[in-house]
Amino acid sequence: MIVEYIRYRIDRADAEGFEAAYGRAAAGLAAAPQCVDYELARCVDEPEWYVLRIVWTSADDHLQGFRRGEHFAAFFAEIRPYVQRIEEMRHYERTAVRGAGGSVPSLYAWAGGTEAFERLTETFYTKVLADDLVGPLFAHMDPGHPRYVAMWLAEVFGGPDRYTRERGGYHHMLTRHLGKAITEPQRRRWVSLLMDAADEVGLPSDPEFRAAFAGYIEWGTRLALANSQPDASPPTQAPVPRWGWGVAPPYTG
């Protein structure tokens, strides 16, 4: 992906019309398959300055795909009166320096930290071992397995990276699923039992947390099912996923 920044200087008398024009032009960005997202921001200190940020799938997709595509003409018709007000228009590559600030708690902190995830997995695996559908998959489970899964979940949801440091990270988790031939009914039962355990141990029940929590569980168990099939050949090295309050983009391979 590439980030385009366009900096405008707009007289205050024209600000309302400028914002309205971009509000209409944004329909073209929203419809363009080359556009990931966009945002128009106005400077608080010097209100005549605006910055438009557009994330494109690539610079070529922007310059060739979008500008030569079906949505550009309508987009450009709206912003044409303001093109001469552009002070800067450049593409930027993202770097590895990024992250969330402290104003929004991690899912790990919101859930209650390590102790909450350990309560969850202890209760959950008690249910699993007693279940006739998924129980056989865990018949020879290491007694420490609930604690290890709690470490994994804690790291995924923004807590300490203990699973990476102490257990081998993604690669180790992957090996726990290879060749297991998990079935879809087993996956669904696993998810159902985990959600029951989350209710039982009192994980936060607000819709925002539960939506994010359930989103990861669905995503992770579907990957585990796919990776467990006899003909699967998943990548053997990857970072432990980090799950936040937002949504994951579509997988494109």
Coordinates of C-alpha atoms in Angstrom, one line a residue:
M1 CA 0.0 0.0 0.0
I2 CA 1.0 3.6 -0.6
V3 CA -0.2 6.8 1.2
E4 CA -0.9 9.9 -0.8
Y5 CA -0.9 13.3 0.9
I6 CA -2.4 16.3 -0.8
R7 CA -2.0 19.6 1.1
Y8 CA -4.3 22.5 0.2
R9 CA -4.5 26.1 1.1
I10 CA -8.1 27.2 1.0
D11 CA -9.3 30.7 1.9
R12 CA -11.7 30.6 4.8
A13 CA -14.5 32.0 2.7
D14 CA -14.2 29.0 0.4
A15 CA -13.8 26.4 3.1
E16 CA -17.5 25.3 3.2
G17 CA -17.7 24.8 -0.5
F18 CA -14.3 23.0 -0.6
E19 CA -15.5 20.5 2.1
A20 CA -18.8 20.0 0.4
A21 CA -17.0 19.3 -3.0
Y22 CA -14.8 16.7 -1.4
G23 CA -17.9 15.2 0.3
R24 CA -19.3 14.6 -3.1
A25 CA -16.0 13.6 -4.7
A26 CA -15.5 11.0 -1.9
A27 CA -18.2 8.8 -3.5
G28 CA -15.7 8.1 -6.3
L29 CA -13.0 7.1 -3.8
A30 CA -15.4 4.9 -1.9
A31 CA -16.3 3.1 -5.1
A32 CA -12.8 2.7 -6.4
P33 CA -11.2 -0.7 -5.9
Q34 CA -7.7 0.9 -5.8
C35 CA -8.6 3.1 -2.8
V36 CA -8.2 1.6 0.7
D37 CA -9.4 4.6 2.7
Y38 CA -9.3 8.4 2.8
E39 CA -9.6 11.3 5.2
L40 CA -9.7 15.1 4.8
A41 CA -8.3 17.0 7.8
R42 CA -8.4 20.7 8.6
C43 CA -5.6 22.4 10.5
V44 CA -6.7 23.8 13.9
D45 CA -3.9 26.3 14.2
E46 CA -4.1 27.7 10.7
P47 CA -7.6 26.7 9.4
E48 CA -6.8 27.6 5.8
W49 CA -4.6 24.5 5.5
Y50 CA -6.1 21.1 4.7
V51 CA -4.5 17.7 4.2
L52 CA -6.2 15.0 2.3
R53 CA -4.8 11.5 3.1
I54 CA -5.6 8.7 0.6
V55 CA -4.3 5.1 1.0
W56 CA -4.0 3.4 -2.4
T57 CA -3.3 -0.3 -3.0
S58 CA -0.2 0.9 -4.9
A59 CA 1.1 4.1 -6.6
D60 CA 0.6 2.4 -10.0
D61 CA -3.0 1.5 -9.1
H62 CA -3.6 5.2 -8.3
L63 CA -1.9 6.7 -11.3
Q64 CA -2.9 4.2 -13.9
G65 CA -5.9 2.3 -12.4
F66 CA -7.9 5.0 -10.7
R67 CA -7.0 8.0 -13.0
R68 CA -7.8 5.9 -16.1
G69 CA -10.8 4.2 -14.5
E70 CA -14.5 4.8 -14.4
H71 CA -14.6 6.8 -11.2
F72 CA -12.0 9.4 -11.9
A73 CA -14.0 11.8 -14.1
A74 CA -16.8 12.3 -11.6
F75 CA -14.2 12.7 -8.8
F76 CA -12.1 15.2 -10.6
A77 CA -15.2 17.2 -11.7
E78 CA -15.9 18.0 -8.1
I79 CA -12.4 19.0 -7.1
R80 CA -11.3 20.8 -10.3
P81 CA -12.0 24.3 -8.9
Y82 CA -9.5 23.7 -6.1
V83 CA -6.6 22.0 -8.0
Q84 CA -4.7 25.3 -8.2
R85 CA -4.8 25.5 -4.4
I86 CA -2.7 22.4 -4.0
E87 CA 0.6 23.1 -2.3
E88 CA 1.9 19.5 -2.1
M89 CA 0.9 16.2 -3.6
R90 CA 3.2 13.2 -3.0
H91 CA 3.1 9.5 -2.4
Y92 CA 4.7 8.1 0.8
E93 CA 5.7 4.6 1.8
R94 CA 4.7 3.4 5.3
T95 CA 7.4 2.4 7.7
A96 CA 7.5 0.0 10.6
V97 CA 7.2 2.9 13.0
R98 CA 3.5 2.9 14.0
G99 CA 1.3 1.7 16.8
A100 CA -1.6 2.6 19.0
G101 CA -1.4 5.2 21.8
G102 CA -2.4 4.8 25.4
S103 CA -5.8 6.4 25.1
V104 CA -7.5 3.2 24.0
P105 CA -6.9 0.2 26.3
S106 CA -5.8 -3.1 24.7
L107 CA -8.3 -5.9 24.5
Y108 CA -6.0 -7.7 27.0
A109 CA -6.3 -4.9 29.5
W110 CA -10.1 -4.6 29.0
A111 CA -10.6 -8.3 29.5
G112 CA -8.8 -8.2 32.9
G113 CA -5.2 -9.2 32.0
T114 CA -3.5 -12.6 32.3
E115 CA -5.6 -13.7 35.3
A116 CA -8.8 -13.3 33.3
F117 CA -7.5 -15.4 30.4
E118 CA -6.2 -18.1 32.7
R119 CA -9.7 -18.3 34.3
L120 CA -11.2 -18.5 30.9
T121 CA -9.0 -21.4 29.6
E122 CA -9.2 -23.4 32.8
T123 CA -13.0 -23.3 32.7
F124 CA -13.0 -23.8 28.9
Y125 CA -10.8 -26.9 28.9
T126 CA -12.8 -28.5 31.6
K127 CA -15.8 -28.3 29.3
V128 CA -13.7 -29.5 26.3
L129 CA -12.5 -32.7 28.0
A130 CA -16.1 -33.5 29.0
D131 CA -17.4 -33.0 25.4
D132 CA -18.0 -36.0 23.2
L133 CA -17.2 -34.1 20.0
V134 CA -14.0 -32.2 20.7
G135 CA -12.9 -34.1 23.8
P136 CA -11.1 -36.8 21.8
L137 CA -8.9 -34.2 20.2
F138 CA -7.5 -33.4 23.7
A139 CA -7.5 -36.8 25.2
H140 CA -3.7 -36.6 25.8
M141 CA -3.6 -32.9 26.6
D142 CA -0.5 -31.6 28.5
P143 CA -1.7 -30.5 31.9
G144 CA -0.1 -27.1 31.2
H145 CA -2.1 -26.6 28.0
P146 CA -4.8 -24.3 29.4
R147 CA -2.1 -22.0 30.7
Y148 CA -0.3 -22.0 27.4
V149 CA -3.4 -21.1 25.5
A150 CA -4.0 -18.3 28.0
M151 CA -0.5 -17.0 27.2
W152 CA -1.3 -17.2 23.5
L153 CA -4.6 -15.3 23.9
A154 CA -3.0 -12.7 26.1
E155 CA -0.4 -12.0 23.5
V156 CA -2.9 -11.9 20.6
F157 CA -5.0 -9.4 22.5
G158 CA -2.2 -7.0 23.3
G159 CA -0.6 -8.4 26.4
P160 CA 2.9 -9.6 27.1
D161 CA 4.7 -11.6 24.4
R162 CA 5.3 -14.6 26.7
Y163 CA 4.1 -17.1 24.2
T164 CA 6.6 -15.9 21.7
R165 CA 9.4 -15.9 24.2
E166 CA 8.6 -19.0 26.2
R167 CA 6.7 -21.3 23.8
G168 CA 8.1 -20.5 20.3
G169 CA 5.4 -18.2 19.0
Y170 CA 3.4 -18.9 15.8
H171 CA 5.5 -21.8 14.7
H172 CA 4.9 -23.7 17.8
M173 CA 1.1 -23.0 17.8
L174 CA 1.0 -24.2 14.1
T175 CA 2.6 -27.5 14.9
R176 CA -0.1 -28.2 17.5
H177 CA -2.7 -28.3 14.7
L178 CA -0.8 -29.9 11.8
G179 CA -2.3 -33.3 10.8
K180 CA -5.2 -33.1 13.3
A181 CA -7.9 -33.1 10.5
I182 CA -10.2 -30.9 12.5
T183 CA -13.8 -31.0 11.2
E184 CA -16.2 -28.0 10.9
P185 CA -18.5 -29.4 13.5
Q186 CA -15.6 -29.7 15.9
R187 CA -14.5 -26.2 15.2
R188 CA -18.0 -24.9 15.9
R189 CA -18.3 -26.8 19.1
W190 CA -14.9 -25.4 20.2
V191 CA -16.1 -21.9 19.6
S192 CA -19.4 -22.5 21.3
L193 CA -17.7 -23.9 24.4
L194 CA -15.3 -21.0 24.6
M195 CA -18.1 -18.5 24.4
D196 CA -19.9 -20.3 27.1
A197 CA -16.8 -20.2 29.2
A198 CA -16.4 -16.5 28.6
D199 CA -19.8 -15.9 30.0
E200 CA -19.2 -18.2 32.9
V201 CA -16.0 -16.5 34.0
G202 CA -17.3 -13.0 33.5
L203 CA -15.3 -11.7 30.6
P204 CA -16.6 -8.2 29.7
S205 CA -19.9 -8.5 28.0
D206 CA -20.1 -5.1 26.2
P207 CA -20.8 -5.5 22.5
E208 CA -17.5 -3.9 21.4
F209 CA -15.3 -6.3 23.3
R210 CA -17.3 -9.4 22.5
A211 CA -17.4 -8.5 18.8
A212 CA -13.6 -8.1 18.7
F213 CA -13.1 -11.3 20.8
A214 CA -15.5 -13.3 18.7
G215 CA -13.9 -12.0 15.6
Y216 CA -10.5 -13.3 16.5
I217 CA -11.9 -16.7 17.7
E218 CA -13.7 -17.1 14.4
W219 CA -10.7 -16.1 12.4
G220 CA -8.2 -18.2 14.4
T221 CA -10.3 -21.3 14.5
R222 CA -11.0 -21.2 10.8
L223 CA -7.2 -20.9 10.1
A224 CA -6.6 -23.8 12.6
L225 CA -9.1 -26.0 10.7
A226 CA -7.5 -25.2 7.4
N227 CA -4.0 -25.8 8.7
S228 CA -5.0 -29.1 10.2
Q229 CA -6.0 -30.8 7.0
P230 CA -3.8 -33.6 5.6
D231 CA -3.1 -31.6 2.4
A232 CA -2.4 -28.3 4.1
S233 CA 0.9 -26.5 3.6
P234 CA 0.7 -23.3 5.7
P235 CA 3.6 -20.9 6.1
T236 CA 5.8 -22.1 9.0
Q237 CA 7.0 -18.7 10.1
A238 CA 4.9 -15.7 11.0
P239 CA 4.4 -13.3 13.9
V240 CA 1.8 -14.0 16.5
P241 CA -1.3 -12.0 15.3
R242 CA -2.1 -8.9 17.3
W243 CA -5.9 -8.3 17.5
G244 CA -7.4 -4.9 18.2
W245 CA -10.8 -3.2 18.4
G246 CA -11.0 -2.8 14.6
V247 CA -11.6 -5.1 11.7
A248 CA -9.2 -7.1 9.6
P249 CA -8.9 -6.3 5.9
P250 CA -9.8 -9.0 3.4
Y251 CA -7.1 -11.6 2.8
T252 CA -5.6 -11.3 -0.7
G253 CA -2.9 -13.9 -0.5

